[in-house]
Amino acid sequence: MINLFLEQYGIEEKNKDLYIKNVASVKVVALNVPSQVRKGSEVELACLYDLGNASLYSLKWFYRANDTDLDEQEFFRYTPTIHPVKQFFPLDGINVNINKSEGGRVVIVETNGKTTGKYKCEISIEGTFQTVAAEKLMTVLEEYVFKQPRFQNLFINVNDV
C-alpha cells in the first residue's frame, strides 16, 4: 500500500525511508485543557504540535459531552491554506471568541454546565493527510456565593484565652 502511494506521488525508492520517517514524526506535543474552570469564565485551550518537515493542512477542535457519548462534534477549524482560515460551528454551551482564536489556540467564553466535556485537538498534514489527535476532560464548576460569617452575642471569657 505504501509503495503504491509513493509511486503515485513520484517519490523515488531511495527517498522512501526519509519520506516515511518525516511523515511519522507528526505529533501532538502538548494539549492544554484546564481540568476545572469556573462557570462564566473565559478559558483558553491550546494544542501544541510538531509537524516535522510537513505542512499543516488543518487543526480541528471537537467536543463530546462524556465517555458514553460517541458523537463528537467539531466546533472550531483552522485551515491556513483555505479561505476562510478560521471556522466556528455553533454548539450549545460552547461560545468561541473567534477573534482571539488562532491556529492551535481556541478561546471559549461564558462557560456553563454544558461546556463540561472532553475536548479533542486533531491535526492533519498536507499531502498524506496523516492525522494525530489528543483529548482531555474539562469540568465547569458552579460559582458558589460565599457569605461572611456573622457573629452575634459573642462573649469571650478572659480566663479561656
mmCIF file with all atom_site columns, C-alpha atoms in Angstrom:
data_model
loop_
_atom_site.group_PDB
_atom_site.id
_atom_site.type_symbol
_atom_site.label_atom_id
_atom_site.label_alt_id
_atom_site.label_comp_id
_atom_site.label_asym_id
_atom_site.label_entity_id
_atom_site.label_seq_id
_atom_site.pdbx_PDB_ins_code
_atom_site.Cartn_x
_atom_site.Cartn_y
_atom_site.Cartn_z
_atom_site.occupancy
_atom_site.B_iso_or_equiv
_atom_site.pdbx_formal_charge
_atom_site.auth_seq_id
_atom_site.auth_comp_id
_atom_site.auth_asym_id
_atom_site.auth_atom_id
_atom_site.pdbx_PDB_model_num
ATOM 1   C CA . MET A 1 1   ? 0.000   0.000  0.000  1.00 0.00 ? 1   MET A CA 1
ATOM 2   C CA . ILE A 1 2   ? 2.730   2.467  0.973  1.00 0.00 ? 2   ILE A CA 1
ATOM 3   C CA . ASN A 1 3   ? 4.710   1.623  -2.182 1.00 0.00 ? 3   ASN A CA 1
ATOM 4   C CA . LEU A 1 4   ? 1.657   2.397  -4.313 1.00 0.00 ? 4   LEU A CA 1
ATOM 5   C CA . PHE A 1 5   ? 1.305   5.737  -2.527 1.00 0.00 ? 5   PHE A CA 1
ATOM 6   C CA . LEU A 1 6   ? 4.977   6.591  -3.025 1.00 0.00 ? 6   LEU A CA 1
ATOM 7   C CA . GLU A 1 7   ? 4.762   5.633  -6.687 1.00 0.00 ? 7   GLU A CA 1
ATOM 8   C CA . GLN A 1 8   ? 1.576   7.653  -7.184 1.00 0.00 ? 8   GLN A CA 1
ATOM 9   C CA . TYR A 1 9   ? 3.238   10.784 -5.809 1.00 0.00 ? 9   TYR A CA 1
ATOM 10  C CA . GLY A 1 10  ? 6.522   10.245 -7.636 1.00 0.00 ? 10  GLY A CA 1
ATOM 11  C CA . ILE A 1 11  ? 8.660   9.589  -4.576 1.00 0.00 ? 11  ILE A CA 1
ATOM 12  C CA . GLU A 1 12  ? 11.777  7.662  -5.552 1.00 0.00 ? 12  GLU A CA 1
ATOM 13  C CA . GLU A 1 13  ? 12.664  4.400  -3.821 1.00 0.00 ? 13  GLU A CA 1
ATOM 14  C CA . LYS A 1 14  ? 15.923  5.875  -2.476 1.00 0.00 ? 14  LYS A CA 1
ATOM 15  C CA . ASN A 1 15  ? 13.930  8.625  -0.662 1.00 0.00 ? 15  ASN A CA 1
ATOM 16  C CA . LYS A 1 16  ? 11.263  6.285  0.696  1.00 0.00 ? 16  LYS A CA 1
ATOM 17  C CA . ASP A 1 17  ? 12.731  5.855  4.198  1.00 0.00 ? 17  ASP A CA 1
ATOM 18  C CA . LEU A 1 18  ? 13.344  9.581  4.621  1.00 0.00 ? 18  LEU A CA 1
ATOM 19  C CA . TYR A 1 19  ? 9.800   10.392 3.470  1.00 0.00 ? 19  TYR A CA 1
ATOM 20  C CA . ILE A 1 20  ? 8.179   7.823  5.758  1.00 0.00 ? 20  ILE A CA 1
ATOM 21  C CA . LYS A 1 21  ? 10.279  8.967  8.725  1.00 0.00 ? 21  LYS A CA 1
ATOM 22  C CA . ASN A 1 22  ? 9.213   12.590 8.221  1.00 0.00 ? 22  ASN A CA 1
ATOM 23  C CA . VAL A 1 23  ? 5.548   11.665 7.969  1.00 0.00 ? 23  VAL A CA 1
ATOM 24  C CA . ALA A 1 24  ? 5.711   9.526  11.094 1.00 0.00 ? 24  ALA A CA 1
ATOM 25  C CA . SER A 1 25  ? 7.176   12.385 13.135 1.00 0.00 ? 25  SER A CA 1
ATOM 26  C CA . VAL A 1 26  ? 3.931   14.402 13.233 1.00 0.00 ? 26  VAL A CA 1
ATOM 27  C CA . LYS A 1 27  ? 2.721   14.531 16.830 1.00 0.00 ? 27  LYS A CA 1
ATOM 28  C CA . VAL A 1 28  ? 0.821   16.465 19.460 1.00 0.00 ? 28  VAL A CA 1
ATOM 29  C CA . VAL A 1 29  ? 3.480   17.816 21.826 1.00 0.00 ? 29  VAL A CA 1
ATOM 30  C CA . ALA A 1 30  ? 1.123   19.232 24.479 1.00 0.00 ? 30  ALA A CA 1
ATOM 31  C CA . LEU A 1 31  ? -2.594  19.693 24.969 1.00 0.00 ? 31  LEU A CA 1
ATOM 32  C CA . ASN A 1 32  ? -3.505  22.481 27.382 1.00 0.00 ? 32  ASN A CA 1
ATOM 33  C CA . VAL A 1 33  ? -7.091  21.976 28.504 1.00 0.00 ? 33  VAL A CA 1
ATOM 34  C CA . PRO A 1 34  ? -7.693  23.002 32.129 1.00 0.00 ? 34  PRO A CA 1
ATOM 35  C CA . SER A 1 35  ? -9.268  20.223 34.177 1.00 0.00 ? 35  SER A CA 1
ATOM 36  C CA . GLN A 1 36  ? -11.571 22.666 36.024 1.00 0.00 ? 36  GLN A CA 1
ATOM 37  C CA . VAL A 1 37  ? -12.863 26.162 35.261 1.00 0.00 ? 37  VAL A CA 1
ATOM 38  C CA . ARG A 1 38  ? -15.418 28.433 36.942 1.00 0.00 ? 38  ARG A CA 1
ATOM 39  C CA . LYS A 1 39  ? -18.833 28.934 35.415 1.00 0.00 ? 39  LYS A CA 1
ATOM 40  C CA . GLY A 1 40  ? -18.951 32.162 33.392 1.00 0.00 ? 40  GLY A CA 1
ATOM 41  C CA . SER A 1 41  ? -15.196 32.328 32.880 1.00 0.00 ? 41  SER A CA 1
ATOM 42  C CA . GLU A 1 42  ? -13.103 32.638 29.730 1.00 0.00 ? 42  GLU A CA 1
ATOM 43  C CA . VAL A 1 43  ? -10.832 29.680 29.026 1.00 0.00 ? 43  VAL A CA 1
ATOM 44  C CA . GLU A 1 44  ? -8.041  29.124 26.521 1.00 0.00 ? 44  GLU A CA 1
ATOM 45  C CA . LEU A 1 45  ? -7.460  25.679 25.037 1.00 0.00 ? 45  LEU A CA 1
ATOM 46  C CA . ALA A 1 46  ? -4.102  25.172 23.341 1.00 0.00 ? 46  ALA A CA 1
ATOM 47  C CA . CYS A 1 47  ? -2.794  22.393 21.136 1.00 0.00 ? 47  CYS A CA 1
ATOM 48  C CA . LEU A 1 48  ? 0.963   22.402 20.542 1.00 0.00 ? 48  LEU A CA 1
ATOM 49  C CA . TYR A 1 49  ? 2.230   20.175 17.765 1.00 0.00 ? 49  TYR A CA 1
ATOM 50  C CA . ASP A 1 50  ? 5.343   19.156 15.841 1.00 0.00 ? 50  ASP A CA 1
ATOM 51  C CA . LEU A 1 51  ? 4.858   18.651 12.113 1.00 0.00 ? 51  LEU A CA 1
ATOM 52  C CA . GLY A 1 52  ? 8.392   17.503 11.389 1.00 0.00 ? 52  GLY A CA 1
ATOM 53  C CA . ASN A 1 53  ? 9.026   18.615 7.807  1.00 0.00 ? 53  ASN A CA 1
ATOM 54  C CA . ALA A 1 54  ? 5.339   18.513 6.853  1.00 0.00 ? 54  ALA A CA 1
ATOM 55  C CA . SER A 1 55  ? 2.897   21.400 6.361  1.00 0.00 ? 55  SER A CA 1
ATOM 56  C CA . LEU A 1 56  ? -0.292  21.840 8.351  1.00 0.00 ? 56  LEU A CA 1
ATOM 57  C CA . TYR A 1 57  ? -3.477  21.109 6.432  1.00 0.00 ? 57  TYR A CA 1
ATOM 58  C CA . SER A 1 58  ? -5.954  21.571 9.278  1.00 0.00 ? 58  SER A CA 1
ATOM 59  C CA . LEU A 1 59  ? -6.297  21.781 13.026 1.00 0.00 ? 59  LEU A CA 1
ATOM 60  C CA . LYS A 1 60  ? -9.748  20.924 14.347 1.00 0.00 ? 60  LYS A CA 1
ATOM 61  C CA . TRP A 1 61  ? -11.297 21.065 17.802 1.00 0.00 ? 61  TRP A CA 1
ATOM 62  C CA . PHE A 1 62  ? -14.009 18.572 18.768 1.00 0.00 ? 62  PHE A CA 1
ATOM 63  C CA . TYR A 1 63  ? -16.302 18.280 21.794 1.00 0.00 ? 63  TYR A CA 1
ATOM 64  C CA . ARG A 1 64  ? -18.208 15.393 23.317 1.00 0.00 ? 64  ARG A CA 1
ATOM 65  C CA . ALA A 1 65  ? -20.222 15.531 26.498 1.00 0.00 ? 65  ALA A CA 1
ATOM 66  C CA . ASN A 1 66  ? -18.887 12.372 28.191 1.00 0.00 ? 66  ASN A CA 1
ATOM 67  C CA . ASP A 1 67  ? -17.297 8.957  27.690 1.00 0.00 ? 67  ASP A CA 1
ATOM 68  C CA . THR A 1 68  ? -20.610 7.319  26.792 1.00 0.00 ? 68  THR A CA 1
ATOM 69  C CA . ASP A 1 69  ? -21.335 9.959  24.136 1.00 0.00 ? 69  ASP A CA 1
ATOM 70  C CA . LEU A 1 70  ? -19.839 8.539  20.933 1.00 0.00 ? 70  LEU A CA 1
ATOM 71  C CA . ASP A 1 71  ? -20.891 11.535 18.863 1.00 0.00 ? 71  ASP A CA 1
ATOM 72  C CA . GLU A 1 72  ? -18.094 14.088 18.966 1.00 0.00 ? 72  GLU A CA 1
ATOM 73  C CA . GLN A 1 73  ? -18.891 17.417 17.346 1.00 0.00 ? 73  GLN A CA 1
ATOM 74  C CA . GLU A 1 74  ? -16.495 19.773 15.601 1.00 0.00 ? 74  GLU A CA 1
ATOM 75  C CA . PHE A 1 75  ? -16.732 23.344 16.888 1.00 0.00 ? 75  PHE A CA 1
ATOM 76  C CA . PHE A 1 76  ? -13.605 25.071 15.527 1.00 0.00 ? 76  PHE A CA 1
ATOM 77  C CA . ARG A 1 77  ? -11.416 24.578 12.458 1.00 0.00 ? 77  ARG A CA 1
ATOM 78  C CA . TYR A 1 78  ? -8.175  26.260 11.412 1.00 0.00 ? 78  TYR A CA 1
ATOM 79  C CA . THR A 1 79  ? -7.024  25.704 7.810  1.00 0.00 ? 79  THR A CA 1
ATOM 80  C CA . PRO A 1 80  ? -4.123  28.028 6.908  1.00 0.00 ? 80  PRO A CA 1
ATOM 81  C CA . THR A 1 81  ? -4.359  27.399 3.142  1.00 0.00 ? 81  THR A CA 1
ATOM 82  C CA . ILE A 1 82  ? -8.150  27.502 2.726  1.00 0.00 ? 82  ILE A CA 1
ATOM 83  C CA . HIS A 1 83  ? -10.415 30.549 2.995  1.00 0.00 ? 83  HIS A CA 1
ATOM 84  C CA . PRO A 1 84  ? -11.870 31.236 5.494  1.00 0.00 ? 84  PRO A CA 1
ATOM 85  C CA . VAL A 1 85  ? -8.867  30.271 7.588  1.00 0.00 ? 85  VAL A CA 1
ATOM 86  C CA . LYS A 1 86  ? -10.941 30.085 10.802 1.00 0.00 ? 86  LYS A CA 1
ATOM 87  C CA . GLN A 1 87  ? -14.381 28.493 11.025 1.00 0.00 ? 87  GLN A CA 1
ATOM 88  C CA . PHE A 1 88  ? -16.674 28.184 14.032 1.00 0.00 ? 88  PHE A CA 1
ATOM 89  C CA . PHE A 1 89  ? -19.503 25.651 14.198 1.00 0.00 ? 89  PHE A CA 1
ATOM 90  C CA . PRO A 1 90  ? -22.047 26.650 16.890 1.00 0.00 ? 90  PRO A CA 1
ATOM 91  C CA . LEU A 1 91  ? -22.664 24.174 19.696 1.00 0.00 ? 91  LEU A CA 1
ATOM 92  C CA . ASP A 1 92  ? -24.885 24.662 22.717 1.00 0.00 ? 92  ASP A CA 1
ATOM 93  C CA . GLY A 1 93  ? -22.653 25.646 25.654 1.00 0.00 ? 93  GLY A CA 1
ATOM 94  C CA . ILE A 1 94  ? -19.535 26.387 23.594 1.00 0.00 ? 94  ILE A CA 1
ATOM 95  C CA . ASN A 1 95  ? -19.123 30.059 22.744 1.00 0.00 ? 95  ASN A CA 1
ATOM 96  C CA . VAL A 1 96  ? -15.883 30.674 20.835 1.00 0.00 ? 96  VAL A CA 1
ATOM 97  C CA . ASN A 1 97  ? -14.245 34.092 20.661 1.00 0.00 ? 97  ASN A CA 1
ATOM 98  C CA . ILE A 1 98  ? -13.226 33.827 17.004 1.00 0.00 ? 98  ILE A CA 1
ATOM 99  C CA . ASN A 1 99  ? -11.043 36.957 17.179 1.00 0.00 ? 99  ASN A CA 1
ATOM 100 C CA . LYS A 1 100 ? -8.873  35.538 19.977 1.00 0.00 ? 100 LYS A CA 1
ATOM 101 C CA . SER A 1 101 ? -8.699  32.040 18.451 1.00 0.00 ? 101 SER A CA 1
ATOM 102 C CA . GLU A 1 102 ? -5.900  31.230 16.019 1.00 0.00 ? 102 GLU A CA 1
ATOM 103 C CA . GLY A 1 103 ? -4.014  28.116 14.967 1.00 0.00 ? 103 GLY A CA 1
ATOM 104 C CA . GLY A 1 104 ? -3.849  25.668 17.845 1.00 0.00 ? 104 GLY A CA 1
ATOM 105 C CA . ARG A 1 105 ? -5.377  28.156 20.283 1.00 0.00 ? 105 ARG A CA 1
ATOM 106 C CA . VAL A 1 106 ? -9.127  28.465 20.831 1.00 0.00 ? 106 VAL A CA 1
ATOM 107 C CA . VAL A 1 107 ? -10.793 30.723 23.409 1.00 0.00 ? 107 VAL A CA 1
ATOM 108 C CA . ILE A 1 108 ? -14.165 29.768 24.898 1.00 0.00 ? 108 ILE A CA 1
ATOM 109 C CA . VAL A 1 109 ? -16.152 32.461 26.718 1.00 0.00 ? 109 VAL A CA 1
ATOM 110 C CA . GLU A 1 110 ? -19.088 32.342 29.137 1.00 0.00 ? 110 GLU A CA 1
ATOM 111 C CA . THR A 1 111 ? -18.540 28.743 30.219 1.00 0.00 ? 111 THR A CA 1
ATOM 112 C CA . ASN A 1 112 ? -21.516 26.922 31.715 1.00 0.00 ? 112 ASN A CA 1
ATOM 113 C CA . GLY A 1 113 ? -22.616 23.421 32.667 1.00 0.00 ? 113 GLY A CA 1
ATOM 114 C CA . LYS A 1 114 ? -22.971 22.427 29.009 1.00 0.00 ? 114 LYS A CA 1
ATOM 115 C CA . THR A 1 115 ? -19.311 23.357 28.427 1.00 0.00 ? 115 THR A CA 1
ATOM 116 C CA . THR A 1 116 ? -18.213 20.414 30.606 1.00 0.00 ? 116 THR A CA 1
ATOM 117 C CA . GLY A 1 117 ? -16.884 17.557 28.486 1.00 0.00 ? 117 GLY A CA 1
ATOM 118 C CA . LYS A 1 118 ? -13.985 16.099 26.508 1.00 0.00 ? 118 LYS A CA 1
ATOM 119 C CA . TYR A 1 119 ? -12.064 18.359 24.140 1.00 0.00 ? 119 TYR A CA 1
ATOM 120 C CA . LYS A 1 120 ? -10.037 16.889 21.304 1.00 0.00 ? 120 LYS A CA 1
ATOM 121 C CA . CYS A 1 121 ? -7.449  18.563 19.105 1.00 0.00 ? 121 CYS A CA 1
ATOM 122 C CA . GLU A 1 122 ? -6.960  16.854 15.733 1.00 0.00 ? 122 GLU A CA 1
ATOM 123 C CA . ILE A 1 123 ? -4.100  17.752 13.387 1.00 0.00 ? 123 ILE A CA 1
ATOM 124 C CA . SER A 1 124 ? -3.866  16.771 9.709  1.00 0.00 ? 124 SER A CA 1
ATOM 125 C CA . ILE A 1 125 ? -0.911  17.409 7.425  1.00 0.00 ? 125 ILE A CA 1
ATOM 126 C CA . GLU A 1 126 ? -0.763  18.296 3.733  1.00 0.00 ? 126 GLU A CA 1
ATOM 127 C CA . GLY A 1 127 ? -0.175  15.565 1.164  1.00 0.00 ? 127 GLY A CA 1
ATOM 128 C CA . THR A 1 128 ? -0.760  12.357 3.101  1.00 0.00 ? 128 THR A CA 1
ATOM 129 C CA . PHE A 1 129 ? -3.459  13.851 5.343  1.00 0.00 ? 129 PHE A CA 1
ATOM 130 C CA . GLN A 1 130 ? -1.975  11.875 8.231  1.00 0.00 ? 130 GLN A CA 1
ATOM 131 C CA . THR A 1 131 ? -3.938  12.742 11.348 1.00 0.00 ? 131 THR A CA 1
ATOM 132 C CA . VAL A 1 132 ? -2.979  12.720 15.025 1.00 0.00 ? 132 VAL A CA 1
ATOM 133 C CA . ALA A 1 133 ? -5.141  13.715 17.975 1.00 0.00 ? 133 ALA A CA 1
ATOM 134 C CA . ALA A 1 134 ? -5.222  14.173 21.741 1.00 0.00 ? 134 ALA A CA 1
ATOM 135 C CA . GLU A 1 135 ? -8.101  14.840 24.131 1.00 0.00 ? 135 GLU A CA 1
ATOM 136 C CA . LYS A 1 136 ? -8.716  15.945 27.721 1.00 0.00 ? 136 LYS A CA 1
ATOM 137 C CA . LEU A 1 137 ? -11.677 16.429 30.041 1.00 0.00 ? 137 LEU A CA 1
ATOM 138 C CA . MET A 1 138 ? -12.702 19.878 31.271 1.00 0.00 ? 138 MET A CA 1
ATOM 139 C CA . THR A 1 139 ? -15.263 20.372 34.049 1.00 0.00 ? 139 THR A CA 1
ATOM 140 C CA . VAL A 1 140 ? -17.107 23.640 34.654 1.00 0.00 ? 140 VAL A CA 1
ATOM 141 C CA . LEU A 1 141 ? -17.690 24.299 38.350 1.00 0.00 ? 141 LEU A CA 1
ATOM 142 C CA . GLU A 1 142 ? -20.665 26.255 39.629 1.00 0.00 ? 142 GLU A CA 1
ATOM 143 C CA . GLU A 1 143 ? -19.660 29.534 41.203 1.00 0.00 ? 143 GLU A CA 1
ATOM 144 C CA . TYR A 1 144 ? -20.656 29.490 44.841 1.00 0.00 ? 144 TYR A CA 1
ATOM 145 C CA . VAL A 1 145 ? -21.526 32.620 46.772 1.00 0.00 ? 145 VAL A CA 1
ATOM 146 C CA . PHE A 1 146 ? -19.518 32.705 49.956 1.00 0.00 ? 146 PHE A CA 1
ATOM 147 C CA . LYS A 1 147 ? -21.102 34.622 52.813 1.00 0.00 ? 147 LYS A CA 1
ATOM 148 C CA . GLN A 1 148 ? -19.107 36.256 55.550 1.00 0.00 ? 148 GLN A CA 1
ATOM 149 C CA . PRO A 1 149 ? -19.763 34.595 58.915 1.00 0.00 ? 149 PRO A CA 1
ATOM 150 C CA . ARG A 1 150 ? -21.856 36.659 61.299 1.00 0.00 ? 150 ARG A CA 1
ATOM 151 C CA . PHE A 1 151 ? -21.190 36.629 64.976 1.00 0.00 ? 151 PHE A CA 1
ATOM 152 C CA . GLN A 1 152 ? -23.904 37.733 67.399 1.00 0.00 ? 152 GLN A CA 1
ATOM 153 C CA . ASN A 1 153 ? -23.741 37.877 71.151 1.00 0.00 ? 153 ASN A CA 1
ATOM 154 C CA . LEU A 1 154 ? -20.217 36.541 71.231 1.00 0.00 ? 154 LEU A CA 1
ATOM 155 C CA . PHE A 1 155 ? -18.739 36.571 74.711 1.00 0.00 ? 155 PHE A CA 1
ATOM 156 C CA . ILE A 1 156 ? -15.188 35.605 75.477 1.00 0.00 ? 156 ILE A CA 1
ATOM 157 C CA . ASN A 1 157 ? -14.089 34.828 78.977 1.00 0.00 ? 157 ASN A CA 1
ATOM 158 C CA . VAL A 1 158 ? -10.655 36.327 79.597 1.00 0.00 ? 158 VAL A CA 1
ATOM 159 C CA . ASN A 1 159 ? -9.653  33.207 81.550 1.00 0.00 ? 159 ASN A CA 1
ATOM 160 C CA . ASP A 1 160 ? -10.328 30.998 78.454 1.00 0.00 ? 160 ASP A CA 1
ATOM 161 C CA . VAL A 1 161 ? -7.796  32.834 76.307 1.00 0.00 ? 161 VAL A CA 1
#
